[in-house]
mmCIF file of C-alpha atoms in Angstrom:
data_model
loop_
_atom_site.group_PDB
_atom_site.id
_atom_site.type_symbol
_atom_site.label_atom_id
_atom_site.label_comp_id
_atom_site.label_asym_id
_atom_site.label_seq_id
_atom_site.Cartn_x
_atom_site.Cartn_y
_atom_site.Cartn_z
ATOM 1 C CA UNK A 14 216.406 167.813 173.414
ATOM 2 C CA UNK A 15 216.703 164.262 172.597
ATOM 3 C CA UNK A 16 219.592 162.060 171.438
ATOM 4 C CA UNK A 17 218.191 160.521 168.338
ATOM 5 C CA UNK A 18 220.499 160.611 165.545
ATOM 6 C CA UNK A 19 219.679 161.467 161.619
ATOM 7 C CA UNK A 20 221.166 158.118 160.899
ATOM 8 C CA UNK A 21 218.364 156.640 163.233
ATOM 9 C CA UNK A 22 215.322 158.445 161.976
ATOM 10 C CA UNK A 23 216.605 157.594 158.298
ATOM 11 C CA UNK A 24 217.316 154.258 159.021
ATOM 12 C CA UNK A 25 214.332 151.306 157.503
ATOM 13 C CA UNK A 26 214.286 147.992 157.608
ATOM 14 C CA UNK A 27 212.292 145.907 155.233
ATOM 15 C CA UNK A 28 209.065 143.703 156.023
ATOM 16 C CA UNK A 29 209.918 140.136 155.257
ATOM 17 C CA UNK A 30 207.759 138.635 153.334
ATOM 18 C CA UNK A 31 205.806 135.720 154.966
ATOM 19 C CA UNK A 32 207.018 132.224 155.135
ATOM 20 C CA UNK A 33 205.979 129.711 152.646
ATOM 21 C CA UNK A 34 203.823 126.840 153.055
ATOM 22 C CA UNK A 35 204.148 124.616 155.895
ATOM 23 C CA UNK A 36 205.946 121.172 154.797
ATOM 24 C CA UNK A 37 203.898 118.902 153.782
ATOM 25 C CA UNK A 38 203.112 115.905 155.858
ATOM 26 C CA UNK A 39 203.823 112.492 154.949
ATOM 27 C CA UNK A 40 202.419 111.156 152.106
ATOM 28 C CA UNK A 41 201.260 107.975 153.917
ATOM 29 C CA UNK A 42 198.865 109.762 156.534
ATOM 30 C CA UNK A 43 196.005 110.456 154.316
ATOM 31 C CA UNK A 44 196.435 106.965 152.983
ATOM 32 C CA UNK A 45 196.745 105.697 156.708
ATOM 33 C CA UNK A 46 193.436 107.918 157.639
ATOM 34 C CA UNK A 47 191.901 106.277 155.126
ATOM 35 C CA UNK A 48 192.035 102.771 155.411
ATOM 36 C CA UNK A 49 191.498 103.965 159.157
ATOM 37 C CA UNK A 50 187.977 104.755 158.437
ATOM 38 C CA UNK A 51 187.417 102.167 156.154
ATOM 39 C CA UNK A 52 187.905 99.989 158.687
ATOM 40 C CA UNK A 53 185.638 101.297 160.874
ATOM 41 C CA UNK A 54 183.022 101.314 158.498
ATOM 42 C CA UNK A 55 183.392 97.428 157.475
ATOM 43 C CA UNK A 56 183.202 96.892 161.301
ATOM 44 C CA UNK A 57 180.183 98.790 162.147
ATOM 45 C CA UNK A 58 178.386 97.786 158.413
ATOM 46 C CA UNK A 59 179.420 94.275 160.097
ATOM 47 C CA UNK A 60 177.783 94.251 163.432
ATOM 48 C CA UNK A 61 174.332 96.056 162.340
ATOM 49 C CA UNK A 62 174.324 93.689 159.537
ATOM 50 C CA UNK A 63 174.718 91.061 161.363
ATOM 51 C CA UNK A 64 172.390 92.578 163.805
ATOM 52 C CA UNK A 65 169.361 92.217 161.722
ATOM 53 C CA UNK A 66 169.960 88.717 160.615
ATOM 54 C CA UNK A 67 171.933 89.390 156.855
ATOM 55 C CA UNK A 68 175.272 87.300 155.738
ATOM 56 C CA UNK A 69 177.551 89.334 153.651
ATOM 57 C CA UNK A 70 181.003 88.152 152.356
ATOM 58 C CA UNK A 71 183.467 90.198 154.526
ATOM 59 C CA UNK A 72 185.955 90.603 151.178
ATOM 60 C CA UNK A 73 182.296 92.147 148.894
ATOM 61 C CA UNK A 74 182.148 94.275 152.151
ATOM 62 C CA UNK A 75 185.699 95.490 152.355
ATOM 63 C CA UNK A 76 185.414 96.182 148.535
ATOM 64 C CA UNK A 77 182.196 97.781 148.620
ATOM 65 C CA UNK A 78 183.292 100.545 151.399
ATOM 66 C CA UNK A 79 186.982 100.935 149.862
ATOM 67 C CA UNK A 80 184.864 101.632 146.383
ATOM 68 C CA UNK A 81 182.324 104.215 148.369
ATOM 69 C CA UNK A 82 185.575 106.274 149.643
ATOM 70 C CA UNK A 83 187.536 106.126 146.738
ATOM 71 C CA UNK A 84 184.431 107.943 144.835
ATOM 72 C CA UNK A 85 183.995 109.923 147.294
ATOM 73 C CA UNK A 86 187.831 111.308 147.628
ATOM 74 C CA UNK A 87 187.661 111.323 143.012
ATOM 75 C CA UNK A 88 184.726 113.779 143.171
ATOM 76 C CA UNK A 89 186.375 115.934 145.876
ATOM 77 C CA UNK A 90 189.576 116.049 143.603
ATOM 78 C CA UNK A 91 187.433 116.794 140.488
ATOM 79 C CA UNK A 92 185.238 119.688 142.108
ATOM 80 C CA UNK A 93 185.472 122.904 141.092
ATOM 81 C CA UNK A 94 187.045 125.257 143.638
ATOM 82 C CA UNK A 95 184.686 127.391 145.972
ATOM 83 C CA UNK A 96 184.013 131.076 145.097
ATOM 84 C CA UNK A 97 185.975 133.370 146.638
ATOM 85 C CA UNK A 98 184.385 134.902 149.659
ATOM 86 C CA UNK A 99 183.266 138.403 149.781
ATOM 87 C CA UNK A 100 186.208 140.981 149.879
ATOM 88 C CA UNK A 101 185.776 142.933 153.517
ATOM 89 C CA UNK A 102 185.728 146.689 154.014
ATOM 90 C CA UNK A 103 188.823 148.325 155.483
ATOM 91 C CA UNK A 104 188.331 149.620 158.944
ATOM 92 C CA UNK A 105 188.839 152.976 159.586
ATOM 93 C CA UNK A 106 191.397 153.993 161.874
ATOM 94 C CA UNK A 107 194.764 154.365 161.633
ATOM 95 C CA UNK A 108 196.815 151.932 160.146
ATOM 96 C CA UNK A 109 200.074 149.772 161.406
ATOM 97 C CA UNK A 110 202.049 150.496 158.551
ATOM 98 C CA UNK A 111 202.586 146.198 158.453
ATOM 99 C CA UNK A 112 201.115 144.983 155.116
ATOM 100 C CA UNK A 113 198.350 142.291 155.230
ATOM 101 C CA UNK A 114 199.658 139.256 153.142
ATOM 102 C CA UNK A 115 196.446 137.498 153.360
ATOM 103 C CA UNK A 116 194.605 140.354 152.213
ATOM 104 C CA UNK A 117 192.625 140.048 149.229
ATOM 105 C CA UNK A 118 192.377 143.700 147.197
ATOM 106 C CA UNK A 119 190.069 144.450 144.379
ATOM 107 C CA UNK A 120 192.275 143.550 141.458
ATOM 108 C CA UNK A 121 193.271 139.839 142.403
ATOM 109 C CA UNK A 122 189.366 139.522 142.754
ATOM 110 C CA UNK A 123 189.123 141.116 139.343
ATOM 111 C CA UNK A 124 192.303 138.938 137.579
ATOM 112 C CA UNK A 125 190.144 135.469 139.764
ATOM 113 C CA UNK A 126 186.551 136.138 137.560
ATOM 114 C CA UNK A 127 188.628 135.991 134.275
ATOM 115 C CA UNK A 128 191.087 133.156 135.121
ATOM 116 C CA UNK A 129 188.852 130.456 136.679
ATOM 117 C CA UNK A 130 186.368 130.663 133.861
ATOM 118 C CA UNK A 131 189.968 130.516 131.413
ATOM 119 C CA UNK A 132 191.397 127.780 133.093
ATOM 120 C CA UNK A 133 187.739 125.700 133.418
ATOM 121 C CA UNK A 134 187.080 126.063 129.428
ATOM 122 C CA UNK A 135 191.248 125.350 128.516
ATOM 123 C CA UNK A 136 189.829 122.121 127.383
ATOM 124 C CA UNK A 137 185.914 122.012 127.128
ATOM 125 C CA UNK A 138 185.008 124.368 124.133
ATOM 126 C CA UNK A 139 181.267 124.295 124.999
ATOM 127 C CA UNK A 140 182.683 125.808 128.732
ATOM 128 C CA UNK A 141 184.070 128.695 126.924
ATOM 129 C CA UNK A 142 181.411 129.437 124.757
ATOM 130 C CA UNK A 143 179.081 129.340 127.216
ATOM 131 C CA UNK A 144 180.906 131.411 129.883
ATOM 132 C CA UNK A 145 184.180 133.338 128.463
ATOM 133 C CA UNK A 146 182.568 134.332 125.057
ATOM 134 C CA UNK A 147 179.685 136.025 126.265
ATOM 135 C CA UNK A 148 181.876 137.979 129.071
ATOM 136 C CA UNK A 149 183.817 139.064 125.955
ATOM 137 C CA UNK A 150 180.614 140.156 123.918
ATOM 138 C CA UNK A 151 179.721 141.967 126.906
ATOM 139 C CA UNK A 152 183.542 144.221 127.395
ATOM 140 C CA UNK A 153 183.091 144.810 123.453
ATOM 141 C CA UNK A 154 179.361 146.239 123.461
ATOM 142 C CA UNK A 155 180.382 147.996 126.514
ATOM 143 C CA UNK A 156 183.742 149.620 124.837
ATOM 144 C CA UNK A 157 181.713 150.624 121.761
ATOM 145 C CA UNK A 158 178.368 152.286 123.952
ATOM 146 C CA UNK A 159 181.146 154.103 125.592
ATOM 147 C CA UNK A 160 182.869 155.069 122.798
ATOM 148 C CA UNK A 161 180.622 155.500 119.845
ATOM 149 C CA UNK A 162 177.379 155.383 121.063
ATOM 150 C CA UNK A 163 176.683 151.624 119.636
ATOM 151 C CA UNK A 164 176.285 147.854 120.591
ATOM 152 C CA UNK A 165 176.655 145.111 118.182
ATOM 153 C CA UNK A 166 172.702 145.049 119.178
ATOM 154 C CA UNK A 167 171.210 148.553 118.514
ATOM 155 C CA UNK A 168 173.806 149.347 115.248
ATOM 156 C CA UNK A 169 174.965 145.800 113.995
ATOM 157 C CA UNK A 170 176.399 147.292 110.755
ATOM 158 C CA UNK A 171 177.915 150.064 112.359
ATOM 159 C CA UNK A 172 179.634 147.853 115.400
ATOM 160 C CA UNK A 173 180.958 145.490 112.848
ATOM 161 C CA UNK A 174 182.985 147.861 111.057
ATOM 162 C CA UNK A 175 184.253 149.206 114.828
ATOM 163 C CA UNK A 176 184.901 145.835 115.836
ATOM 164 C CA UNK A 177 186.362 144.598 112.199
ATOM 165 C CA UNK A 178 185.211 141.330 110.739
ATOM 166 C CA UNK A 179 187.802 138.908 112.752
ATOM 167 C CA UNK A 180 186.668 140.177 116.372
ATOM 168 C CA UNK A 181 183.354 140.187 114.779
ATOM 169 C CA UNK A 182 183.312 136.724 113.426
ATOM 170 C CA UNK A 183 184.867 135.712 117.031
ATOM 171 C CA UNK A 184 181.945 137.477 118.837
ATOM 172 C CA UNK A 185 179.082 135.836 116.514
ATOM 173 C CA UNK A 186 180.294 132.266 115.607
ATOM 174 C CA UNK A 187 181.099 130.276 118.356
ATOM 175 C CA UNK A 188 184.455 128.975 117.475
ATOM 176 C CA UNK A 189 185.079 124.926 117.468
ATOM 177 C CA UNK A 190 187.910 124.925 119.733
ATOM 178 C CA UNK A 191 189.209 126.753 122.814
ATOM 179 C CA UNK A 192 191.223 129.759 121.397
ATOM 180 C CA UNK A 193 194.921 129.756 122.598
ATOM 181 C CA UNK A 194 196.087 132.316 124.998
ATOM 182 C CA UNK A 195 198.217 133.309 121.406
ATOM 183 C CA UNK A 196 194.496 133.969 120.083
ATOM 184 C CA UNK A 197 193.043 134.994 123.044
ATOM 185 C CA UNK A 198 196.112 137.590 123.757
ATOM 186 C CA UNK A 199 195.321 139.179 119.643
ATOM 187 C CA UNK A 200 191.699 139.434 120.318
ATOM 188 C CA UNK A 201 191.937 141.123 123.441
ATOM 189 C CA UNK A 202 194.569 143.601 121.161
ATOM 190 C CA UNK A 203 191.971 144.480 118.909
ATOM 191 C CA UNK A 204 189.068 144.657 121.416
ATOM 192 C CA UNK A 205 191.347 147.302 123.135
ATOM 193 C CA UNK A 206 192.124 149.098 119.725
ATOM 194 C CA UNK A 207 187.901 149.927 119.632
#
């Protein structure tokens, strides 16, 4: 018979959740790294110029590459970020009982569509008419085909007294400026009361 207690086999202890970000570095390494390459750059630009017979003004040249890198690190700021990559199938087999942090499951995927295309049009109506509105159109006509049998396309009368003339109006006219998450938040209300 073995000595293990009730107390023992009751016992858990929790996971820890993991630990946050590393701390940063110093701010003056990326600056550092920077006028590292630039450097470099000036130097080599230098010697082939100089290589094939052409006088430049070494300050025009130092401005020139500093101006070439500081575009280049704007547009890398200003990008938009990279699609997630493509959720992975669980293994089978049996599992650890640890949970997977870094894991990405089906509804933060879900929440990501919706909230990049929201934050991206916050501030550019066209954006949001373009992307979010039609997304919208699309849950609506799919509610009411499930529902009632109807899309704003095949029944328009009949889907505009479902949807009632505000989330109507909404769905046809784009509006002028990027509803508030207030807005957004009553819209969604009545698209769910369909």
């Amino acid at each position: 018979m073995s000595s293990t207690s009730i107390d023992d086999l009751l016992a858990f202890e929790e996971e820890g959740a993991p630990a946050g970000p590393k701390a940063r570095d110093s701010r003056w390494r990326p600056v550092l790294r920077s006028l590292a390459w630039a450097a470099a750059l000036v130097a080599v630009l230098l010697v082939g110029l100089r290589a094939v017979g052409l006088q430049v003004s070494l300050p025009v040249l130092i401005a020139g590459v500093l101006s070439v890198l500081a575009v280049r690190r704007v547009t890398a700021l200003l990008a938009p970020p990279p699609p997630p990559p493509p959720a992975r199938q669980a293994g089978a087999g049996e599992e650890d009982g640890s949970y997977n942090w870094d894991a990405r499951d089906a509804l933060r995927g879900a929440i990501n569509q919706w909230e990049r295309p929201l934050d991206w049009s916050s501030n550019r109506t066209e954006r949001f008419t373009e992307v979010v509105l039609p997304r919208i159109g699309e849950l609506a006509d799919e509610r009411m085909r499930l529902k009632h049998g109807v899309t704003r396309e095949s029944d328009p009368a009949r889907a505009r007294a479902l949807l009632g003339e505000r989330l109507w109006t909404f769905l046809e006219t784009p509006p002028r400026r990027t509803p508030s998450p207030r807005d957004l938040a009553v819209i969604v209300a009545e698209l769910e009361s369909v």
